[in-house]
Amino acid sequence: MNLNSIDERNGTFSIGIQIDRDHRGKGYGTRAIRILLKYAFFERRLNKFNDSVLEGNEPSAAMMRKLGCVQEGVRRQVIYTDGIYQDMILFGLTKDEFIDKEGLA
């Protein structure tokens, strides 16, 4: 897990995460991202988390929604895999939305 695509000037970032198959669906990813969001928003003073999920990856999309992320759009047919072009679903979360969702105000 790591922060990436950090834009200090505009306060935006994304997170890369990979959970081993044997450990998926147990909440580890959600908890880990929540910790990294707190770090990014409060220690690094960033303002906006941006991420994307490959269409059909419902577990990852559900995790984004559980974290409070809002679906902001779709980048159509930008990934070619398994012989077909697939969409990327765009998600975002602002610091203020995170504070409200986590009850940190």
Coordinates of N, CA, C and O in Angstrom, one line a residue, residues 38-101:
K38 N -6.1 9.1 6.8 CA -5.9 10.0 8.0 C -4.5 10.6 7.9 O -4.3 11.8 8.1
Y39 N -3.5 9.8 7.5 CA -2.2 10.4 7.3 C -2.1 11.4 6.2 O -1.6 12.5 6.4
A40 N -2.7 11.1 5.1 CA -2.7 12.0 3.9 C -3.4 13.3 4.2 O -2.9 14.4 3.9
F41 N -4.6 13.2 4.9 CA -5.4 14.4 5.1 C -4.8 15.3 6.3 O -4.8 16.5 6.2
F42 N -4.4 14.6 7.3 CA -4.0 15.4 8.6 C -2.5 15.6 8.7 O -2.1 16.6 9.3
E43 N -1.7 14.7 8.3 CA -0.2 14.9 8.4 C 0.4 15.5 7.2 O 1.2 16.4 7.3
R44 N -0.1 15.1 6.0 CA 0.4 15.7 4.7 C -0.4 16.9 4.3 O 0.0 17.6 3.4
R45 N -1.5 17.1 4.9 CA -2.4 18.3 4.6 C -2.9 18.3 3.2 O -3.0 19.3 2.6
L46 N -3.1 17.1 2.6 CA -3.7 17.0 1.3 C -5.2 17.1 1.4 O -5.8 17.0 2.5
N47 N -5.9 17.4 0.3 CA -7.3 17.7 0.4 C -8.2 16.7 -0.4 O -9.4 16.7 0.0
K48 N -7.7 16.0 -1.3 CA -8.6 15.2 -2.2 C -8.0 13.9 -2.6 O -6.9 13.9 -3.2
F49 N -8.7 12.8 -2.3 CA -8.3 11.5 -2.7 C -9.0 11.1 -4.0 O -10.3 11.3 -4.1
N50 N -8.3 10.7 -5.0 CA -8.8 10.3 -6.3 C -8.4 8.9 -6.5 O -7.3 8.5 -6.3
D51 N -9.3 8.0 -7.0 CA -9.0 6.7 -7.3 C -9.9 6.2 -8.4 O -10.9 6.8 -8.8
S52 N -9.6 5.0 -8.9 CA -10.4 4.4 -10.0 C -10.4 2.9 -9.8 O -9.5 2.3 -9.2
V53 N -11.5 2.3 -10.3 CA -11.7 0.9 -10.1 C -12.2 0.3 -11.5 O -13.0 1.0 -12.2
L54 N -11.6 -0.8 -11.9 CA -12.0 -1.4 -13.1 C -13.4 -1.9 -13.1 O -13.9 -2.5 -12.1
E55 N -14.2 -1.6 -14.1 CA -15.6 -2.0 -14.2 C -15.7 -3.5 -13.9 O -14.8 -4.3 -14.3
G56 N -16.7 -3.9 -13.1 CA -16.9 -5.3 -12.8 C -16.1 -5.7 -11.5 O -16.4 -6.8 -11.0
N57 N -15.3 -4.8 -11.0 CA -14.6 -5.1 -9.7 C -15.4 -4.6 -8.6 O -15.1 -3.6 -7.9
E58 N -16.5 -5.3 -8.3 CA -17.5 -4.8 -7.3 C -16.9 -4.8 -5.9 O -17.2 -3.9 -5.2
P59 N -16.1 -5.7 -5.5 CA -15.5 -5.6 -4.2 C -14.7 -4.3 -3.9 O -14.9 -3.7 -2.9
S60 N -13.9 -3.9 -4.9 CA -13.2 -2.7 -4.8 C -14.1 -1.5 -4.8 O -13.9 -0.5 -4.1
A61 N -15.1 -1.5 -5.7 CA -16.0 -0.4 -5.7 C -16.8 -0.3 -4.4 O -17.0 0.8 -3.9
A62 N -17.2 -1.4 -3.8 CA -17.9 -1.4 -2.6 C -17.0 -0.9 -1.5 O -17.5 -0.1 -0.6
M63 N -15.7 -1.2 -1.5 CA -14.8 -0.6 -0.5 C -14.7 0.9 -0.6 O -14.7 1.6 0.4
M64 N -14.6 1.4 -1.9 CA -14.6 2.8 -2.1 C -15.8 3.5 -1.5 O -15.7 4.5 -0.8
R65 N -17.0 2.9 -1.7 CA -18.2 3.5 -1.2 C -18.2 3.4 0.3 O -18.7 4.3 1.0
K66 N -17.7 2.3 0.9 CA -17.7 2.1 2.4 C -16.8 3.2 3.0 O -17.1 3.7 4.1
L67 N -15.8 3.6 2.3 CA -14.9 4.7 2.8 C -15.5 6.1 2.7 O -15.0 7.0 3.2
G68 N -16.6 6.1 1.9 CA -17.3 7.4 1.8 C -17.0 8.1 0.4 O -17.4 9.2 0.2
C69 N -16.3 7.4 -0.4 CA -16.0 7.9 -1.8 C -17.2 8.1 -2.6 O -18.2 7.3 -2.5
V70 N -17.2 9.1 -3.5 CA -18.3 9.4 -4.4 C -17.9 9.0 -5.8 O -16.8 9.3 -6.2
Q71 N -18.8 8.3 -6.5 CA -18.5 8.0 -7.9 C -18.6 9.3 -8.7 O -19.6 10.0 -8.7
E72 N -17.5 9.7 -9.3 CA -17.4 11.0 -10.0 C -17.5 10.9 -11.5 O -17.7 11.9 -12.2
G73 N -17.4 9.7 -12.0 CA -17.5 9.6 -13.5 C -16.9 8.2 -14.0 O -16.6 7.3 -13.2
V74 N -16.8 8.1 -15.3 CA -16.4 6.9 -15.9 C -15.4 7.2 -17.0 O -15.8 8.1 -17.9
R75 N -14.3 6.6 -17.1 CA -13.4 6.8 -18.3 C -13.7 5.5 -19.1 O -13.4 4.4 -18.7
R76 N -14.3 5.8 -20.2 CA -14.7 4.7 -21.1 C -13.6 4.0 -21.9 O -12.8 4.7 -22.5
Q77 N -13.7 2.7 -21.8 CA -12.8 1.8 -22.7 C -11.3 2.2 -22.6 O -10.7 2.4 -23.7
V78 N -10.8 2.4 -21.4 CA -9.4 2.8 -21.3 C -8.4 1.7 -20.9 O -7.2 1.9 -20.9
I79 N -9.0 0.5 -20.6 CA -8.1 -0.6 -20.2 C -8.5 -1.8 -21.1 O -9.6 -2.1 -21.3
Y80 N -7.4 -2.3 -21.7 CA -7.6 -3.5 -22.6 C -7.1 -4.7 -21.8 O -5.9 -4.8 -21.5
T81 N -8.0 -5.6 -21.5 CA -7.7 -6.8 -20.8 C -8.6 -8.0 -21.2 O -9.8 -7.7 -21.5
D82 N -8.1 -9.2 -21.3 CA -8.8 -10.3 -21.6 C -9.5 -10.2 -23.0 O -10.7 -10.6 -23.2
G83 N -8.9 -9.4 -23.9 CA -9.4 -9.3 -25.2 C -10.5 -8.3 -25.4 O -11.1 -8.2 -26.5
I84 N -10.8 -7.5 -24.4 CA -11.9 -6.5 -24.5 C -11.4 -5.2 -23.8 O -10.5 -5.2 -22.9
Y85 N -12.0 -4.1 -24.3 CA -11.8 -2.8 -23.6 C -12.7 -2.6 -22.5 O -13.9 -2.9 -22.6
Q86 N -12.2 -2.1 -21.3 CA -13.1 -1.9 -20.2 C -13.0 -0.5 -19.7 O -12.0 0.2 -19.9
D87 N -14.0 -0.1 -19.0 CA -14.1 1.2 -18.4 C -13.5 1.2 -17.0 O -13.3 0.2 -16.3
M88 N -13.0 2.4 -16.6 CA -12.6 2.7 -15.3 C -13.6 3.6 -14.6 O -14.0 4.6 -15.1
I89 N -14.0 3.2 -13.4 CA -15.0 4.0 -12.6 C -14.2 4.9 -11.7 O -13.3 4.4 -11.0
L90 N -14.4 6.2 -11.8 CA -13.7 7.2 -11.0 C -14.4 7.5 -9.7 O -15.6 7.8 -9.7
F91 N -13.6 7.5 -8.6 CA -14.1 7.8 -7.3 C -13.3 8.9 -6.7 O -12.1 9.1 -7.0
G92 N -13.9 9.7 -5.8 CA -13.2 10.8 -5.1 C -13.7 11.0 -3.7 O -14.9 10.6 -3.4
L93 N -12.9 11.5 -2.8 CA -13.2 11.8 -1.5 C -12.4 13.0 -1.0 O -11.2 13.1 -1.1
T94 N -13.2 14.1 -0.5 CA -12.5 15.3 0.0 C -12.2 15.1 1.5 O -12.8 14.2 2.2
K95 N -11.3 15.9 2.0 CA -11.0 15.9 3.4 C -12.2 16.1 4.2 O -12.5 15.5 5.2
D96 N -13.0 17.1 3.8 CA -14.2 17.5 4.6 C -15.2 16.3 4.6 O -15.8 16.0 5.6
E97 N -15.4 15.6 3.5 CA -16.2 14.4 3.4 C -15.7 13.3 4.4 O -16.5 12.7 5.0
F98 N -14.4 13.1 4.4 CA -13.8 12.1 5.2 C -14.1 12.5 6.7 O -14.4 11.6 7.5
I99 N -13.9 13.7 7.1 CA -14.1 14.2 8.5 C -15.5 13.9 8.9 O -15.8 13.4 9.9
D100 N -16.5 14.3 8.0 CA -17.9 14.0 8.3 C -18.2 12.5 8.4 O -18.9 12.1 9.4
K101 N -17.7 11.7 7.5 CA -18.0 10.3 7.5 C -17.4 9.6 8.7 O -18.0 8.7 9.3

